[in-house]
PDB file of C-alpha atoms in Angstrom:
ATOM      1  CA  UNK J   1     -10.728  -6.872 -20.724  1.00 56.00           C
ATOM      2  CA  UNK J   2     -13.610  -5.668 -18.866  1.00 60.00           C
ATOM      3  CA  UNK J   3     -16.619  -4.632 -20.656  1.00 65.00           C
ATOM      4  CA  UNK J   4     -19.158  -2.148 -19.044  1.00 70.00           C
ATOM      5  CA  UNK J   5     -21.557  -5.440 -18.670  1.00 76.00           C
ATOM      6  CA  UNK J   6     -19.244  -7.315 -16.900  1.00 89.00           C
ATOM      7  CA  UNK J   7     -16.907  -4.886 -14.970  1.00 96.00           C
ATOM      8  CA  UNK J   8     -17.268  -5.440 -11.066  1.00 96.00           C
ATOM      9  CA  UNK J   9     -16.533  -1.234 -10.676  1.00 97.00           C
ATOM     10  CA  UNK J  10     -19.828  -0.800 -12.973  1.00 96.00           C
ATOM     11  CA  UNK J  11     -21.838  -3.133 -10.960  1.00 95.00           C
ATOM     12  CA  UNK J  12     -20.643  -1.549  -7.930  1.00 95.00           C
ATOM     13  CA  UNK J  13     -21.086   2.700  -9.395  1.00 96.00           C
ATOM     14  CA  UNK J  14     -25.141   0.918  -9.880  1.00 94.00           C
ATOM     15  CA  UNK J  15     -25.154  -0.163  -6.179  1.00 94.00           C
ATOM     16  CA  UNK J  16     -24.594   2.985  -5.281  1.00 92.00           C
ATOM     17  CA  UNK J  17     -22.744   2.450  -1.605  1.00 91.00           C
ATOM     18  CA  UNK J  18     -19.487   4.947  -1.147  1.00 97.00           C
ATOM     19  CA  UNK J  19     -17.902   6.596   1.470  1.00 96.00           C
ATOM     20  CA  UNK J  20     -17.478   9.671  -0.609  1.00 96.00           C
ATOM     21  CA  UNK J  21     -19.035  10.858  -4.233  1.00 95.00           C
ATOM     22  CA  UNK J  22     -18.471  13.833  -6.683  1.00 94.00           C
ATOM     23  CA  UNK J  23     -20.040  14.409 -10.067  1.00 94.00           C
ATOM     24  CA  UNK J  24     -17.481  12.251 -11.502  1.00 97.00           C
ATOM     25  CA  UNK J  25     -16.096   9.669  -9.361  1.00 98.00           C
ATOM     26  CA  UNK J  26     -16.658   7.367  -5.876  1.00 98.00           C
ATOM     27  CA  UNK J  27     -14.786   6.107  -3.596  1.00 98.00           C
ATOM     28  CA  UNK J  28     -15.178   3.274  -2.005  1.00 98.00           C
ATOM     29  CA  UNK J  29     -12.802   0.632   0.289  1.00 97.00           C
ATOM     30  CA  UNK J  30     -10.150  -1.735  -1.622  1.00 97.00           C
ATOM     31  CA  UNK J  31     -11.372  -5.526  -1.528  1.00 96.00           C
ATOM     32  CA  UNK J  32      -8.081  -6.560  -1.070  1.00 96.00           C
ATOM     33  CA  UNK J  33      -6.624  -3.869   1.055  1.00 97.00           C
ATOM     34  CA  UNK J  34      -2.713  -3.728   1.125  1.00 95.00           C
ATOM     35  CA  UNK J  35      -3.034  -1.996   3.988  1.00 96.00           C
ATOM     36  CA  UNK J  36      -6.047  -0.886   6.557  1.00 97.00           C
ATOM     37  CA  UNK J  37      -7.514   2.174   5.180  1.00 97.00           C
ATOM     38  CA  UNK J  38      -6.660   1.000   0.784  1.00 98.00           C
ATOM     39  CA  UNK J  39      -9.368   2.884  -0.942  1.00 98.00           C
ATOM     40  CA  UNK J  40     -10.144   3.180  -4.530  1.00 98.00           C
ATOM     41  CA  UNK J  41     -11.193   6.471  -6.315  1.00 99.00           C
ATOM     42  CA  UNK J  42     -13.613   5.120  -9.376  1.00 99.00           C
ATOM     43  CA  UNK J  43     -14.674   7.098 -12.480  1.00 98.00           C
ATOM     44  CA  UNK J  44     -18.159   6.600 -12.773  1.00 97.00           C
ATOM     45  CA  UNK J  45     -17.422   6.625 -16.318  1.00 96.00           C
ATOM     46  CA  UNK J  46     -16.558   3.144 -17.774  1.00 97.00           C
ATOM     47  CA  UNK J  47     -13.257   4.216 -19.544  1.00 98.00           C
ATOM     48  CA  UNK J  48     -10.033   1.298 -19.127  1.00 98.00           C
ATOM     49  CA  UNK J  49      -7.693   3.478 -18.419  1.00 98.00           C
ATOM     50  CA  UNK J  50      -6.932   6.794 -16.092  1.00 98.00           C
ATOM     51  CA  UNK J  51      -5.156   8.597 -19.275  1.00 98.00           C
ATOM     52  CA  UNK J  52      -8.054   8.168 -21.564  1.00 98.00           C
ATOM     53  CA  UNK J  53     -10.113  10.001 -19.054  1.00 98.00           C
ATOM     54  CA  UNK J  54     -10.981  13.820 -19.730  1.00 97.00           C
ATOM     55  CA  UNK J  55      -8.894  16.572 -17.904  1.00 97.00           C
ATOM     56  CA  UNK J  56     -11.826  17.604 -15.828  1.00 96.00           C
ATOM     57  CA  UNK J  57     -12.288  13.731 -14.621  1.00 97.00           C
ATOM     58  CA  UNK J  58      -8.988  13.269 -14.137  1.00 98.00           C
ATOM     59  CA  UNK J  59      -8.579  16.141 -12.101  1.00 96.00           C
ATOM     60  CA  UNK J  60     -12.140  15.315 -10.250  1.00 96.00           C
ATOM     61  CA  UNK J  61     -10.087  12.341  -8.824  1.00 98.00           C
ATOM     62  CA  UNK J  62      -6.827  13.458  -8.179  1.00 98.00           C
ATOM     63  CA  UNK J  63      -8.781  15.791  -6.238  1.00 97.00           C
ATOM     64  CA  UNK J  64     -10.652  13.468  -4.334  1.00 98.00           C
ATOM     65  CA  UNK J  65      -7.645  11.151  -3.845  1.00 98.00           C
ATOM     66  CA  UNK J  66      -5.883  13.872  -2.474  1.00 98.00           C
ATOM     67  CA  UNK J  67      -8.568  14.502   0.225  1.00 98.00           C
ATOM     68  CA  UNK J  68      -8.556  10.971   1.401  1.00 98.00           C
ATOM     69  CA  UNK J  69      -4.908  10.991   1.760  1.00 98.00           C
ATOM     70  CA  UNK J  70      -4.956  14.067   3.767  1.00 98.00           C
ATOM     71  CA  UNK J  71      -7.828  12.715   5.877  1.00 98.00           C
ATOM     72  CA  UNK J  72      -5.838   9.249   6.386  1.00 98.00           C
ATOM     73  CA  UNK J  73      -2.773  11.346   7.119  1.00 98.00           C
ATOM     74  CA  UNK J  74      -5.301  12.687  10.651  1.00 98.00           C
ATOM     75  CA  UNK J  75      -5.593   9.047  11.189  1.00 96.00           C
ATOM     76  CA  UNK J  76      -3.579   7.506  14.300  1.00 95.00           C
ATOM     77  CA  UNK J  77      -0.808   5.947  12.871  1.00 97.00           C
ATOM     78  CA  UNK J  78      -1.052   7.033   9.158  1.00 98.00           C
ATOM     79  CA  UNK J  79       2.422   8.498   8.646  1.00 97.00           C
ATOM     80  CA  UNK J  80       2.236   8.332   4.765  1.00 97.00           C
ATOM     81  CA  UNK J  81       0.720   7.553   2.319  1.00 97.00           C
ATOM     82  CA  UNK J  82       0.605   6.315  -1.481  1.00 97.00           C
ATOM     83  CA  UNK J  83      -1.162   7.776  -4.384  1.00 97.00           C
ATOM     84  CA  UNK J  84      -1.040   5.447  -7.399  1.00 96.00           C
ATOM     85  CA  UNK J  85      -2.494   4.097 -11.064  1.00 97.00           C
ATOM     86  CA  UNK J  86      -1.812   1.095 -12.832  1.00 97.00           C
ATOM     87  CA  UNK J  87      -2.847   1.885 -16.413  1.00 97.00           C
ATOM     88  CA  UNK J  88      -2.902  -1.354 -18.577  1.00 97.00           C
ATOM     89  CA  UNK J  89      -2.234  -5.118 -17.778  1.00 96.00           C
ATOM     90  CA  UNK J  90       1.786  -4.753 -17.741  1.00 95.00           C
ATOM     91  CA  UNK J  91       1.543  -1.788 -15.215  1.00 95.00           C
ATOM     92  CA  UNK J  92      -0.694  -4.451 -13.264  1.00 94.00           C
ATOM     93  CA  UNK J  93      -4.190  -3.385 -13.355  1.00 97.00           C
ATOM     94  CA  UNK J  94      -6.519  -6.143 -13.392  1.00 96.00           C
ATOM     95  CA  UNK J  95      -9.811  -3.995 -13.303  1.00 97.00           C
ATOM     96  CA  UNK J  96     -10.576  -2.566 -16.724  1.00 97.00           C
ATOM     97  CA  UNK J  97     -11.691   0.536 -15.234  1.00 98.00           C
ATOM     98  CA  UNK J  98     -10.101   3.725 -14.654  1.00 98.00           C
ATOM     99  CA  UNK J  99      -9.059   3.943 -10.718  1.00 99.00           C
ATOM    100  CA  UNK J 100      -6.697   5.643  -8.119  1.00 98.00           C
ATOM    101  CA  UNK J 101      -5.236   3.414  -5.263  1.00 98.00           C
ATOM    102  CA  UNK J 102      -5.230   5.488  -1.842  1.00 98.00           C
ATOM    103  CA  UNK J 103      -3.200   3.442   0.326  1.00 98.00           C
ATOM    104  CA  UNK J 104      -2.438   4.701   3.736  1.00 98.00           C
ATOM    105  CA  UNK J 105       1.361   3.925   5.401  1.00 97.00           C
ATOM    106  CA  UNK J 106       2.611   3.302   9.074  1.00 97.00           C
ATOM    107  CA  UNK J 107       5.917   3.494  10.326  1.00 96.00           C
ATOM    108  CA  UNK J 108       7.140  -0.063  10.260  1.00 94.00           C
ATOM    109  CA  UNK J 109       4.466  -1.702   7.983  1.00 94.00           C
ATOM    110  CA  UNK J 110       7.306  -2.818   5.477  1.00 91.00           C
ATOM    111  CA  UNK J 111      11.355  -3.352   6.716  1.00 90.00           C
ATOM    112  CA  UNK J 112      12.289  -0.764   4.365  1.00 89.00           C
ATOM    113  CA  UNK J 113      10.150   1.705   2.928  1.00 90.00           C
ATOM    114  CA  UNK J 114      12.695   3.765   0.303  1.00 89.00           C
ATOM    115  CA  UNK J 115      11.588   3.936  -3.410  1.00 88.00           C
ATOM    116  CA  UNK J 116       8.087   3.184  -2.643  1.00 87.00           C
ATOM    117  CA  UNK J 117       6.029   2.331  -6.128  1.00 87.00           C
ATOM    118  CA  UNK J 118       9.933   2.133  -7.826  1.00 85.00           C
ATOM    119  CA  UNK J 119       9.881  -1.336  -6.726  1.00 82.00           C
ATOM    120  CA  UNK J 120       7.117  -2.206  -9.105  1.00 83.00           C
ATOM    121  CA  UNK J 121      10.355  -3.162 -11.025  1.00 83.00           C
ATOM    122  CA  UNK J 122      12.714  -5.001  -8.251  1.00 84.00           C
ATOM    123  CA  UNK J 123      15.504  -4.459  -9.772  1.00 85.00           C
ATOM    124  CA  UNK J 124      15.793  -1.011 -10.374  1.00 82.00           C
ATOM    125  CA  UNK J 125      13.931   0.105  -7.121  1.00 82.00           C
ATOM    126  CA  UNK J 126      17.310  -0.096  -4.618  1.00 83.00           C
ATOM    127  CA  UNK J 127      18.873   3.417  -6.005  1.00 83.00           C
ATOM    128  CA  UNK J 128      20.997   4.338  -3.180  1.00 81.00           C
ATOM    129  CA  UNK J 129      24.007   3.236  -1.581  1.00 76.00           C
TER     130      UNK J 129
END
């Protein structure tokens, strides 16, 4: 578990440096991009998980995710993209701070793209044939 004295979002929020800001969340670029363009929307409140945060947060930065997906989407090559959360250790978040993953797709970038984020459980993701 992150505290606020030791999570790396925190220490980032003081730095200050991101490509876009509201009253109530950043964004800044994934360290570990998935693919180019991965950004993270941050609540500049320290709160572990996206469903603890208040309505008007939440909304703050589905708004702002939704902007950067529709700016990637202008991008050359950006034919889709994927708006996620991982809230708690078992959905795979491993920063204790509430975030949105913006993560900007290309046609080929994966052999087969159908179910996207349903294959966060392999077995279950192949629905169709």
């Amino acid at each position: 578990m992150n505290s606020q004295s030791t999570c790396p979002f925190c220490d980032l929020l003081q730095k200050g440096e991101f490509l876009e800001q509201r009253e109530s969340a950043v964004v800044i670029r994934d360290a570990f991009p998935v693919s180019a363009g991965h950004l993270l929307v941050i609540s500049r409140m320290h709160e572990e998980h996206f469903t603890a945060l208040d309505s008007i947060v939440r909304n703050d930065m589905l708004a702002l995710a939704t902007e950067m997906a529709d700016r990637a989407l202008k991008q050359a090559g950006v034919t889709g993209c994927n708006i996620g959360v991982n809230v708690g250790r078992s959905a795979g978040q491993t920063v204790m701070h509430a975030h949105l993953h913006v993560i900007p797709r290309r046609e080929g970038d994966v052999a087969d793209p159908r179910g996207g984020v349903r294959w966060v459980v392999p077995s279950k993701a192949k629905y169709w044939d």
